[in-house]
Coordinates of C-alpha atoms and ligand atoms in Angstrom, one line a residue:
M1 CA 128.9 -12.8 161.0
D2 CA 131.4 -10.7 159.0
E3 CA 131.2 -12.0 155.5
K4 CA 134.7 -10.6 154.6
L5 CA 136.1 -13.2 157.0
L6 CA 134.3 -16.1 155.3
S7 CA 135.7 -15.9 151.7
I8 CA 138.3 -14.2 149.7
D9 CA 135.8 -14.2 146.8
S10 CA 133.8 -11.0 146.5
A11 CA 131.0 -12.8 144.7
V12 CA 130.6 -15.1 147.7
N13 CA 130.5 -12.3 150.1
E14 CA 127.9 -10.4 148.1
L15 CA 125.6 -13.4 148.0
I16 CA 126.0 -14.2 151.7
K17 CA 124.7 -10.7 152.2
K18 CA 121.8 -11.4 149.9
A19 CA 121.0 -14.6 151.8
K20 CA 120.5 -12.5 154.9
E21 CA 118.3 -10.0 153.1
D22 CA 116.3 -12.9 151.6
G23 CA 116.0 -14.6 155.0
V24 CA 117.6 -17.9 153.9
E25 CA 120.4 -19.8 155.4
T26 CA 123.6 -21.2 153.9
I27 CA 126.5 -23.4 155.0
F28 CA 128.1 -20.3 156.4
D29 CA 125.2 -19.8 158.8
R30 CA 125.1 -23.4 159.8
K31 CA 128.8 -23.4 160.4
E32 CA 128.3 -20.6 163.0
N33 CA 125.9 -22.6 165.1
M34 CA 127.6 -26.0 164.7
K35 CA 130.0 -27.1 167.4
P36 CA 132.0 -30.0 166.1
C37 CA 131.9 -33.0 168.5
P38 CA 135.3 -33.0 170.2
M39 CA 135.3 -36.8 170.3
G40 CA 134.6 -37.1 166.6
E41 CA 137.2 -34.5 165.8
K42 CA 139.9 -36.6 167.5
G43 CA 138.5 -39.8 166.0
I44 CA 138.0 -41.5 169.4
C45 CA 134.3 -42.3 169.2
C46 CA 133.5 -45.8 168.1
R47 CA 130.1 -46.5 166.6
I48 CA 131.0 -49.8 165.0
C49 CA 128.9 -52.0 167.2
A50 CA 125.9 -51.5 169.5
M51 CA 127.6 -52.0 172.8
G52 CA 128.6 -48.4 172.7
P53 CA 129.0 -45.8 171.2
C54 CA 132.2 -45.9 173.2
R55 CA 134.1 -42.7 173.8
I56 CA 137.7 -42.8 174.9
T57 CA 138.5 -40.6 177.9
P58 CA 141.1 -40.7 180.6
K59 CA 138.6 -42.6 182.7
T60 CA 137.6 -45.0 179.9
P61 CA 140.7 -45.6 177.9
R62 CA 139.3 -48.6 176.2
G63 CA 136.0 -49.4 174.5
L64 CA 133.8 -52.2 175.8
C65 CA 135.6 -54.8 173.6
G66 CA 138.9 -53.4 174.8
A67 CA 139.7 -51.4 171.7
T68 CA 142.2 -48.7 172.4
A69 CA 142.1 -45.2 171.1
D70 CA 144.5 -46.2 168.3
V71 CA 142.4 -49.1 167.3
I72 CA 139.3 -46.9 167.1
V73 CA 141.0 -44.1 165.3
S74 CA 142.7 -46.4 162.8
R75 CA 139.4 -48.1 162.0
N76 CA 137.6 -44.8 161.6
F77 CA 140.4 -43.6 159.3
A78 CA 140.2 -46.8 157.3
R79 CA 136.5 -46.4 156.8
M80 CA 137.0 -42.9 155.5
V81 CA 139.5 -44.3 153.0
A82 CA 137.0 -47.0 152.0
G83 CA 134.2 -44.5 151.5
G84 CA 136.4 -42.3 149.4
A85 CA 137.8 -45.1 147.3
A86 CA 134.3 -46.5 146.8
A87 CA 133.0 -43.2 145.5
H88 CA 135.8 -42.7 143.0
S89 CA 135.9 -46.2 141.9
D90 CA 132.1 -46.7 141.6
H91 CA 132.2 -43.6 139.3
G92 CA 135.0 -45.4 137.3
R93 CA 132.8 -48.5 137.1
D94 CA 129.8 -46.5 135.8
I95 CA 132.0 -45.0 133.1
A96 CA 133.1 -48.5 132.2
H97 CA 129.4 -49.5 131.8
V98 CA 128.9 -46.5 129.5
L99 CA 131.8 -47.6 127.4
H100 CA 130.3 -51.0 127.2
M101 CA 127.1 -49.3 125.9
T102 CA 128.8 -47.5 123.1
S103 CA 127.8 -48.1 119.5
K104 CA 128.2 -46.4 116.1
D105 CA 124.6 -45.1 116.1
G106 CA 124.1 -44.8 119.9
N107 CA 124.2 -41.8 122.2
Y108 CA 127.5 -42.8 123.5
K109 CA 130.4 -43.1 121.0
V110 CA 134.1 -43.6 121.1
T111 CA 135.8 -40.3 120.6
D112 CA 139.5 -41.0 121.3
E113 CA 140.2 -44.1 119.2
E114 CA 143.9 -43.8 119.6
K115 CA 143.6 -43.9 123.4
L116 CA 141.2 -46.8 123.2
K117 CA 143.7 -48.8 121.1
E118 CA 146.6 -47.9 123.4
L119 CA 144.6 -49.2 126.4
A120 CA 143.6 -52.3 124.5
K121 CA 147.2 -53.1 123.6
R122 CA 148.2 -52.6 127.2
W123 CA 145.5 -55.1 128.3
K124 CA 146.5 -57.4 125.5
I125 CA 143.2 -57.0 123.7
E126 CA 143.4 -57.6 119.9
T127 CA 143.0 -54.4 117.9
E128 CA 144.1 -55.4 114.4
G129 CA 141.3 -55.4 111.9
R130 CA 138.6 -55.2 114.5
D131 CA 135.6 -52.9 114.7
I132 CA 136.3 -50.0 117.1
Y133 CA 133.2 -50.8 119.1
D134 CA 134.1 -54.5 119.5
I135 CA 137.4 -53.3 120.9
A136 CA 135.6 -50.8 123.2
H137 CA 133.3 -53.4 124.6
E138 CA 136.2 -55.8 125.4
V139 CA 138.2 -53.0 127.0
A140 CA 135.1 -52.1 129.1
E141 CA 134.8 -55.7 130.2
F142 CA 138.4 -55.9 131.1
A143 CA 138.0 -52.7 133.1
L144 CA 134.9 -54.0 134.9
N145 CA 136.8 -57.1 135.8
E146 CA 139.4 -55.0 137.6
F147 CA 136.8 -54.3 140.2
G148 CA 136.0 -57.8 141.2
K149 CA 138.5 -60.2 139.7
P150 CA 139.0 -63.2 142.0
F151 CA 142.7 -63.7 141.6
G152 CA 145.9 -61.7 141.0
T153 CA 146.6 -58.0 141.5
L154 CA 145.6 -54.8 139.8
E155 CA 146.8 -54.1 136.3
F156 CA 149.0 -51.0 136.7
P157 CA 149.4 -48.4 134.0
P158 CA 152.8 -48.0 132.4
S159 CA 153.3 -44.7 134.1
L160 CA 153.9 -46.5 137.4
P161 CA 157.7 -46.8 138.0
E162 CA 159.0 -50.3 138.8
Q163 CA 160.7 -49.0 141.9
R164 CA 157.4 -47.8 143.3
K165 CA 155.8 -51.2 142.7
K166 CA 158.7 -52.8 144.6
V167 CA 158.0 -50.6 147.6
W168 CA 154.4 -51.7 147.6
E169 CA 155.3 -55.4 147.2
N170 CA 157.7 -55.2 150.1
L171 CA 154.9 -53.8 152.3
N172 CA 152.4 -56.2 150.9
I173 CA 150.1 -53.4 149.8
V174 CA 149.7 -54.1 146.1
P175 CA 146.0 -54.0 145.6
R176 CA 144.0 -56.9 144.3
A177 CA 140.6 -56.1 142.8
I178 CA 139.3 -52.6 143.6
D179 CA 136.0 -53.7 145.2
R180 CA 137.8 -56.3 147.2
E181 CA 140.0 -53.7 148.8
V182 CA 137.0 -51.7 149.9
V183 CA 135.2 -54.8 151.2
T184 CA 138.3 -55.9 153.0
I185 CA 138.3 -52.6 154.9
M186 CA 134.6 -53.0 155.8
H187 CA 135.3 -56.5 157.0
S188 CA 138.5 -55.7 158.9
T189 CA 136.9 -52.8 160.7
H190 CA 134.0 -54.9 161.8
V191 CA 133.8 -55.5 165.6
G192 CA 136.3 -58.2 166.5
C193 CA 138.7 -57.9 163.5
T194 CA 141.8 -55.7 163.0
A195 CA 142.9 -54.2 166.3
D196 CA 146.3 -53.1 165.3
A197 CA 146.9 -49.5 164.0
D198 CA 149.9 -50.4 161.9
S199 CA 148.0 -53.2 160.1
M200 CA 144.9 -51.1 159.7
L201 CA 146.9 -48.3 158.0
N202 CA 148.6 -50.8 155.7
I203 CA 145.2 -52.0 154.6
S204 CA 144.2 -48.4 154.1
M205 CA 147.1 -47.7 151.9
R206 CA 146.3 -50.8 149.8
T207 CA 142.7 -49.6 149.3
A208 CA 143.7 -46.1 148.6
I209 CA 146.2 -47.3 145.9
S210 CA 143.4 -49.3 144.3
D211 CA 141.6 -45.9 144.0
G212 CA 144.3 -43.7 142.6
W213 CA 146.0 -46.2 140.3
G214 CA 142.8 -48.3 139.8
G215 CA 139.3 -46.9 140.0
S216 CA 140.2 -43.2 139.4
Y217 CA 142.7 -44.0 136.8
I218 CA 140.1 -46.1 134.9
A219 CA 137.5 -43.3 135.3
T220 CA 139.9 -40.9 133.7
E221 CA 141.1 -43.1 130.9
L222 CA 137.7 -44.3 129.9
S223 CA 136.1 -40.8 130.1
D224 CA 138.8 -39.6 127.7
I225 CA 138.1 -42.5 125.3
L226 CA 134.3 -41.7 125.4
F227 CA 134.3 -38.0 125.4
G228 CA 137.7 -37.0 124.2
T229 CA 141.1 -36.3 125.9
P230 CA 141.1 -32.7 127.0
I231 CA 143.1 -30.1 125.2
P232 CA 143.9 -26.6 126.4
R233 CA 140.9 -24.2 125.9
E234 CA 139.6 -21.0 127.3
T235 CA 136.9 -20.6 129.8
E236 CA 135.6 -18.2 132.5
A237 CA 134.9 -18.8 136.2
N238 CA 132.7 -17.5 139.0
L239 CA 129.1 -16.8 139.4
G240 CA 129.4 -13.9 137.0
V241 CA 129.1 -16.5 134.2
L242 CA 125.4 -16.7 134.9
E243 CA 123.4 -14.7 132.3
E244 CA 120.6 -12.3 133.1
N245 CA 118.7 -13.1 129.9
Q246 CA 119.3 -16.8 129.4
V247 CA 118.0 -20.0 130.9
N248 CA 120.7 -20.8 133.4
I249 CA 121.4 -24.5 134.1
V250 CA 123.9 -25.4 136.7
L251 CA 125.5 -28.8 136.3
H252 CA 126.8 -30.2 139.6
G253 CA 128.2 -33.5 140.6
H254 CA 130.7 -35.8 139.0
E255 CA 130.1 -38.2 136.2
P256 CA 130.5 -36.9 132.7
S257 CA 128.1 -39.5 131.3
L258 CA 125.2 -37.2 132.4
S259 CA 126.8 -33.8 131.8
E260 CA 128.0 -34.7 128.3
M261 CA 124.5 -35.5 127.3
I262 CA 123.2 -32.2 128.8
V263 CA 125.7 -30.3 126.8
L264 CA 124.4 -32.1 123.7
A265 CA 120.8 -31.5 124.6
A266 CA 121.5 -27.8 125.2
E267 CA 122.7 -27.5 121.6
D268 CA 119.5 -29.0 120.3
P269 CA 117.9 -26.4 117.9
E270 CA 114.4 -27.3 119.1
L271 CA 115.2 -26.6 122.7
I272 CA 117.0 -23.4 121.9
E273 CA 113.9 -22.4 120.0
L274 CA 111.8 -23.3 123.0
A275 CA 114.0 -21.1 125.2
K276 CA 113.3 -18.2 122.9
E277 CA 109.6 -18.9 123.0
V278 CA 109.7 -18.6 126.7
G279 CA 111.4 -15.2 126.4
A280 CA 115.1 -16.1 127.0
D281 CA 117.9 -15.3 124.7
G282 CA 119.2 -18.9 124.9
I283 CA 120.5 -21.6 127.2
N284 CA 123.5 -21.0 129.4
L285 CA 125.2 -24.0 131.0
A286 CA 127.5 -23.5 134.0
G287 CA 129.4 -26.1 135.9
M288 CA 129.9 -26.7 139.6
C289 CA 132.4 -28.9 141.4
C290 CA 133.9 -31.7 139.4
T291 CA 131.2 -31.7 136.7
A292 CA 132.3 -28.2 136.0
N293 CA 135.8 -29.5 135.5
E294 CA 134.7 -32.3 133.2
V295 CA 132.7 -30.2 130.9
T296 CA 134.9 -27.2 130.9
M297 CA 137.9 -29.3 129.9
R298 CA 136.1 -30.9 127.0
H299 CA 133.7 -28.1 125.9
G300 CA 134.8 -24.9 127.5
V301 CA 131.5 -24.8 129.5
K302 CA 131.9 -22.0 132.0
I303 CA 132.5 -22.6 135.7
A304 CA 130.0 -21.2 138.1
G305 CA 132.0 -22.0 141.2
N306 CA 133.3 -24.6 143.6
F307 CA 131.8 -26.7 146.5
A308 CA 131.1 -23.8 148.9
Q309 CA 129.2 -21.9 146.2
Q310 CA 126.5 -24.4 145.3
E311 CA 123.8 -22.7 147.4
L312 CA 125.0 -19.3 146.3
A313 CA 124.2 -20.2 142.7
V314 CA 120.6 -20.7 143.7
L315 CA 120.7 -17.5 145.7
T316 CA 121.3 -15.5 142.6
G317 CA 117.6 -16.1 141.7
A318 CA 118.7 -16.6 138.1
V319 CA 119.1 -20.3 138.0
E320 CA 116.3 -22.3 136.3
A321 CA 117.7 -25.7 137.3
V322 CA 120.5 -27.3 139.3
I323 CA 121.1 -30.7 137.8
V324 CA 123.0 -33.1 139.9
D325 CA 124.2 -36.7 139.8
V326 CA 126.5 -38.0 142.6
Q327 CA 128.9 -36.7 145.3
C328 CA 129.4 -33.3 146.9
I329 CA 125.8 -32.2 146.6
F330 CA 124.3 -30.4 149.6
P331 CA 120.9 -31.8 150.6
A332 CA 120.3 -28.2 151.7
L333 CA 119.7 -27.3 148.1
A334 CA 116.3 -28.9 148.2
S335 CA 114.8 -26.5 150.8
L336 CA 116.8 -23.6 149.5
A337 CA 115.5 -24.1 145.9
E338 CA 111.9 -23.8 147.3
C339 CA 112.6 -20.2 148.3
Y340 CA 113.5 -19.4 144.7
H341 CA 112.1 -20.6 141.5
T342 CA 115.0 -23.0 140.9
K343 CA 114.3 -26.6 140.1
F344 CA 116.7 -28.9 142.0
I345 CA 116.8 -32.1 139.9
T346 CA 118.4 -35.3 141.1
T347 CA 119.2 -37.9 138.4
S348 CA 120.9 -40.8 140.1
P349 CA 119.4 -43.6 142.2
K350 CA 122.6 -43.4 144.2
A351 CA 121.9 -39.9 145.3
R352 CA 118.2 -39.2 145.8
I353 CA 117.5 -36.2 148.0
T354 CA 114.2 -35.6 149.8
G355 CA 112.5 -32.5 148.4
A356 CA 114.2 -32.6 145.0
T357 CA 112.6 -33.3 141.7
H358 CA 113.9 -36.7 140.7
I359 CA 114.2 -37.4 137.0
E360 CA 116.2 -40.6 136.7
F361 CA 118.8 -40.4 134.0
D362 CA 118.5 -43.5 131.9
E363 CA 121.8 -44.1 130.1
E364 CA 120.0 -46.4 127.6
K365 CA 118.0 -43.3 126.4
A366 CA 120.7 -40.8 127.5
L367 CA 120.0 -38.0 125.1
E368 CA 116.3 -38.3 125.5
S369 CA 116.6 -38.1 129.2
A370 CA 118.9 -35.2 129.0
K371 CA 116.5 -33.3 126.7
Q372 CA 113.7 -33.9 129.2
I373 CA 115.8 -32.4 132.0
V374 CA 116.8 -29.4 129.9
R375 CA 113.2 -28.9 128.8
E376 CA 112.1 -28.7 132.5
A377 CA 114.7 -26.0 133.1
I378 CA 113.5 -24.0 130.1
L379 CA 109.9 -24.2 131.1
N380 CA 110.8 -22.9 134.5
F381 CA 112.2 -19.7 133.1
K382 CA 108.8 -18.0 133.3
N383 CA 108.8 -18.5 137.0
R384 CA 111.9 -16.4 137.5
K385 CA 111.2 -13.5 139.8
K386 CA 113.0 -10.4 138.5
E387 CA 113.1 -8.7 141.8
K388 CA 114.9 -11.7 143.4
V389 CA 117.7 -11.8 140.8
F390 CA 121.1 -10.7 141.6
I391 CA 124.1 -12.0 139.6
P392 CA 127.5 -10.8 140.9
K393 CA 129.7 -9.3 138.2
T394 CA 132.7 -11.3 139.2
K395 CA 134.3 -13.7 136.7
S396 CA 137.8 -14.5 135.6
H397 CA 139.4 -15.8 132.5
A398 CA 141.1 -19.2 132.7
M399 CA 142.8 -21.8 130.6
V400 CA 141.8 -25.4 131.3
G401 CA 142.2 -28.9 129.8
Y402 CA 145.8 -29.8 130.6
S403 CA 145.7 -33.6 130.3
T404 CA 149.1 -35.3 130.3
K405 CA 148.9 -35.6 126.5
A406 CA 148.1 -31.9 126.2
I407 CA 151.0 -31.0 128.5
I408 CA 153.4 -33.2 126.4
N409 CA 152.1 -31.5 123.2
Q410 CA 152.9 -28.1 124.8
L411 CA 156.4 -29.4 125.8
D412 CA 157.0 -30.4 122.2
K413 CA 157.3 -26.7 121.5
V414 CA 160.7 -26.6 123.1
V415 CA 162.0 -30.0 121.9
N416 CA 165.2 -29.7 119.9
S417 CA 164.3 -32.4 117.4
H418 CA 167.9 -33.0 116.4
I419 CA 168.6 -34.3 119.9
D420 CA 165.4 -35.5 121.4
K421 CA 162.3 -37.1 120.1
P422 CA 159.0 -35.3 120.6
G423 CA 156.1 -36.7 122.6
T424 CA 157.8 -37.2 125.9
V425 CA 158.1 -35.5 129.3
K426 CA 161.8 -35.0 128.8
P427 CA 161.7 -31.2 128.6
L428 CA 159.8 -31.1 131.9
A429 CA 162.3 -33.5 133.5
D430 CA 165.1 -31.3 132.1
C431 CA 163.6 -28.1 133.6
I432 CA 163.4 -29.8 137.0
T433 CA 166.9 -31.3 137.0
S434 CA 168.4 -28.1 135.8
G435 CA 166.6 -26.2 138.5
V436 CA 164.8 -23.7 136.2
L437 CA 161.8 -25.1 137.9
R438 CA 162.6 -25.9 141.5
G439 CA 159.8 -28.6 141.6
A440 CA 156.2 -29.2 141.2
A441 CA 153.2 -29.2 143.5
G442 CA 149.7 -30.7 143.1
I443 CA 147.1 -28.6 144.9
V444 CA 143.8 -30.4 145.1
G445 CA 140.6 -30.8 147.1
C446 CA 137.5 -29.2 148.4
N447 CA 136.3 -26.2 150.3
N448 CA 135.9 -26.6 154.1
P449 CA 134.3 -23.9 156.2
K450 CA 137.0 -24.5 158.8
V451 CA 139.2 -22.5 156.3
K452 CA 138.3 -19.1 154.9
H453 CA 136.8 -20.0 151.5
D454 CA 139.5 -20.3 148.7
Y455 CA 142.1 -18.6 150.9
G456 CA 144.0 -21.8 151.5
H457 CA 144.1 -22.7 147.8
V458 CA 144.9 -19.3 146.4
E459 CA 147.5 -18.2 148.9
M460 CA 149.4 -21.5 148.8
I461 CA 149.4 -21.5 145.0
K462 CA 150.6 -17.9 144.8
E463 CA 153.5 -18.5 147.2
L464 CA 154.6 -21.6 145.3
I465 CA 154.6 -20.1 141.8
K466 CA 156.4 -17.1 143.1
N467 CA 159.2 -19.5 144.1
D468 CA 159.4 -21.3 140.8
V469 CA 157.3 -24.3 141.7
I470 CA 155.0 -25.2 138.9
V471 CA 151.5 -26.1 140.2
V472 CA 149.0 -28.6 138.8
T473 CA 145.5 -28.6 140.2
T474 CA 142.2 -30.4 140.1
G475 CA 138.8 -30.4 141.8
C476 CA 137.6 -27.4 143.7
A477 CA 141.1 -26.2 144.2
A478 CA 141.3 -25.8 140.4
Q479 CA 138.2 -23.7 140.5
A480 CA 139.5 -21.5 143.3
A481 CA 142.6 -21.0 141.1
A482 CA 140.4 -20.2 138.1
K483 CA 138.4 -17.6 139.9
A484 CA 141.5 -16.0 141.2
G485 CA 142.9 -15.6 137.7
L486 CA 145.7 -18.0 138.4
L487 CA 144.9 -20.3 135.4
S488 CA 145.3 -17.5 132.9
K489 CA 148.5 -17.1 131.0
D490 CA 148.7 -13.6 132.5
A491 CA 149.3 -15.2 135.9
R492 CA 152.9 -15.6 134.6
K493 CA 153.6 -12.2 136.1
L494 CA 153.1 -13.7 139.5
A495 CA 155.6 -16.5 138.9
G496 CA 159.3 -16.5 139.7
K497 CA 161.8 -15.9 136.9
G498 CA 162.4 -19.6 136.1
L499 CA 158.8 -20.6 136.0
A500 CA 157.8 -17.5 134.1
T501 CA 160.3 -18.3 131.4
V502 CA 159.2 -21.9 131.1
C503 CA 155.6 -20.7 130.8
E504 CA 156.5 -18.3 128.1
L505 CA 158.5 -20.8 126.0
V506 CA 156.0 -23.6 126.4
D507 CA 153.0 -21.3 126.2
I508 CA 151.2 -22.4 129.4
P509 CA 149.9 -20.7 132.6
P510 CA 152.0 -21.3 135.7
V511 CA 149.1 -23.3 137.2
L512 CA 147.8 -26.1 135.1
H513 CA 144.2 -27.3 135.3
M514 CA 144.3 -31.1 135.1
G515 CA 140.7 -31.8 135.7
S516 CA 138.3 -33.3 138.2
C517 CA 139.1 -35.2 141.4
V518 CA 139.3 -38.6 139.7
D519 CA 141.7 -36.9 137.3
I520 CA 144.3 -36.8 140.1
S521 CA 145.2 -39.9 138.2
R522 CA 146.5 -37.5 135.5
I523 CA 148.8 -36.1 138.1
L524 CA 150.0 -39.5 139.0
E525 CA 150.5 -40.3 135.4
L526 CA 152.6 -37.2 134.8
V527 CA 154.7 -37.6 137.9
G528 CA 155.2 -41.3 137.1
L529 CA 156.4 -40.5 133.6
V530 CA 158.8 -37.9 134.8
A531 CA 160.2 -40.4 137.4
K532 CA 160.6 -43.0 134.7
Q533 CA 162.3 -40.5 132.4
L534 CA 164.9 -39.9 135.1
N535 CA 164.9 -43.5 136.2
V536 CA 164.2 -42.7 139.8
D537 CA 161.3 -43.5 142.1
I538 CA 158.5 -40.9 142.5
S539 CA 159.6 -40.3 146.1
E540 CA 162.9 -39.0 144.8
L541 CA 161.3 -36.2 142.7
P542 CA 161.0 -32.6 144.1
V543 CA 157.3 -33.0 144.0
V544 CA 154.8 -32.3 146.7
G545 CA 151.0 -32.4 147.2
A546 CA 148.5 -30.4 149.2
A547 CA 144.8 -30.3 150.1
P548 CA 144.5 -27.0 151.9
E549 CA 140.7 -27.0 152.3
W550 CA 139.8 -30.7 152.1
M551 CA 136.7 -32.1 153.7
S552 CA 135.5 -35.4 152.0
E553 CA 136.3 -39.0 152.5
K554 CA 137.4 -39.0 148.9
A555 CA 140.1 -36.6 149.9
V556 CA 141.3 -39.0 152.6
S557 CA 141.6 -41.7 150.1
I558 CA 143.4 -39.3 147.7
G559 CA 145.8 -38.1 150.4
T560 CA 146.6 -41.7 151.3
Y561 CA 147.3 -42.9 147.8
V562 CA 149.3 -39.8 147.0
V563 CA 151.5 -40.3 150.1
S564 CA 151.7 -44.1 149.3
S565 CA 152.9 -43.1 145.8
G566 CA 155.8 -41.3 147.4
I567 CA 154.6 -37.7 147.4
D568 CA 154.7 -35.7 150.7
T569 CA 151.3 -34.2 151.3
W570 CA 150.2 -31.1 153.3
L571 CA 146.7 -30.9 154.8
G572 CA 145.2 -27.6 155.8
V573 CA 142.7 -29.3 158.0
A574 CA 143.7 -32.0 160.5
P575 CA 142.0 -35.3 159.8
P576 CA 140.1 -36.9 162.7
V577 CA 143.1 -38.9 163.9
T578 CA 144.7 -36.8 166.6
G579 CA 143.3 -39.0 169.4
G580 CA 145.4 -41.9 168.3
P581 CA 149.0 -41.3 169.1
R582 CA 150.3 -44.3 167.2
V583 CA 148.1 -43.5 164.1
L584 CA 149.4 -39.9 164.2
E585 CA 153.0 -41.2 164.4
I586 CA 152.6 -43.4 161.4
L587 CA 150.9 -40.9 159.2
T588 CA 153.1 -37.9 160.1
S589 CA 156.4 -39.7 160.5
E590 CA 156.8 -43.4 160.0
M591 CA 155.2 -43.6 156.6
E592 CA 158.3 -41.8 155.4
N593 CA 160.4 -45.0 156.1
M594 CA 157.7 -47.1 154.6
V595 CA 156.8 -45.3 151.4
G596 CA 159.2 -42.4 151.2
A597 CA 156.6 -39.7 152.1
K598 CA 154.3 -38.7 154.8
F599 CA 151.5 -36.3 155.9
F600 CA 152.0 -32.8 157.2
V601 CA 149.3 -30.7 158.8
E602 CA 149.6 -26.9 158.5
P603 CA 146.6 -24.7 158.6
D604 CA 148.5 -21.6 157.4
P605 CA 148.8 -22.0 153.6
I606 CA 151.8 -19.7 153.4
K607 CA 153.7 -21.5 156.1
A608 CA 152.8 -24.7 154.4
A609 CA 154.0 -23.5 151.1
H610 CA 157.4 -22.7 152.6
Q611 CA 157.6 -26.1 154.2
M612 CA 156.8 -27.6 150.8
I613 CA 159.5 -25.5 149.2
E614 CA 162.0 -26.6 151.9
K615 CA 161.1 -30.3 151.2
I616 CA 161.5 -29.7 147.5
E617 CA 165.0 -28.2 148.1
Q618 CA 165.9 -31.2 150.3
K619 CA 164.9 -33.6 147.5
R620 CA 166.7 -31.6 144.9
K621 CA 170.0 -31.9 146.9
V622 CA 169.8 -35.7 146.8
L623 CA 168.6 -35.8 143.3
E624 CA 171.4 -33.4 142.1
E625 CA 174.0 -35.8 143.4
K626 CA 172.6 -38.4 141.0
F627 CA 172.8 -36.3 137.9
Ligands
WCC1 NI1 136.3 -33.1 144.7 FE1 136.1 -32.0 147.2 FE2 135.2 -30.5 145.2 FE3 133.9 -32.6 146.0 S1 134.3 -32.0 143.9 S2 134.3 -30.7 147.1 S3 135.5 -34.0 146.7 S4 137.3 -31.2 145.5
FE2_2 FE1 135.2 -34.1 142.8

């Protein structure tokens, strides 16, 4: 195994080497030995009932019930969408419960009152003369109702253009309640239900939309209300943020309700004192995956790394605790942590892992629970084995925290207030229509060992900004960008002339960190607002999306709602649908006639970037005729 081929990140390669020396295995070793199942890879294995599993081959072109390859592939795809939408949306629901728990003297408070009141008005909840917490509780109830209301359709945010809603109405894919859409997929994919690829994909789109414009959108908005709407701030990224002389705590997972409390607990003078008593200089928090995005955006907590680096953090031998809640957590951390002194602490009943220390996070006693967890980490400092410690030097400077509101604030810097009013996306729309910016790209998603770690993200982003395409990013893609220095204002020098000028005038980096994976709702919001500003549908904008290294079901839901929102999307890894010719045809061709966008699969990120640029230019041509 030549580690240079595995990642473009030198910190990763150094630690893969250390893994060998320490005699422990990582995902990179497991990948070497794993041969993906060729049936599963094509999506043509059906495990939905117990007559099979049925595998589609030239000799057995139908399952026992008669399901064709397309039926099987489309059902498997739909179930991936349901899994992804469920994960994002259940996260949104949890945040709504936390909002419902807020009180003046409690652990959880309302931080962004203005955003709360805006949302209350939108949902026709009385705000005049009311206590802010009464409003918060009613907003939370309204949000919770969106998951299971018996009648009607989802309440859409004002950033959704009317034209787009019409498209969905015509296709009958306007989501009803969020949970209902997930359940409908589980029902429709049961043996003996939907056996029609077209219909199955329609249902998938509807469920995915309930994620992007529903569950994820709610997660983002309510998190901002609770913990503050992000503003630009500085941070650092990569494993070099771990500190030799401090208690290092890695926060990994997704929901900010836990990580926010850990941040508070780590500031507690008593615990800082305790850290000193055990011989450390202090407590150092570092984030991983989306939790990293959440806490760096709101507090500047440093980023340890992305998905593929979670084991490597433990391998440094310098981490006292990895604290996790839900999603994207390797069960491998449990046995790996045993080889070091690291405590691997699970906190959610939704994600217990054999071999981990489970300390259930009790939201009712949030700060107390958080302090208990931090205390465990501190007390573990004495078990650190000096001879096992190796922290790579690598880290990069980054700017993070570009919520839509923060972007609008930056844009206000160039508003000529004699002509235009501040507080809108008009300057951005102007840059796009004038062609100073050719377009915009959202680069999101995971790491996947099928792709050289971070290579897909970083090369694609570089190519796009060089060609005057502004990039917005979330999730593990954002962390790849951060580590590669692409989120620093300095990265302007890698941008084309138009983009570099805009960056200078507006004082932003060419790649904007918009948050965690549920925060792709921020991207939808921004794109929707620009479309509304220009009075066009989202599908008419020179805007594209990509997930060069995606791997999770969440990413399948995301890709599906982004395409359903009218944004062409490039995948660097083929989804398991290639065994279903009709499914493939719909996803990569026919969706364009339905929703004005489709999927592209291109493993080479530079080639993909050029296809994206070509698409942007095609859209510009049509758009320019309008203006
Ligand atoms: Ni979102 Fe993908 Fe990271 Fe997990 S944290 S690994 S789904 S991008
Ligand atoms: Fe995530």
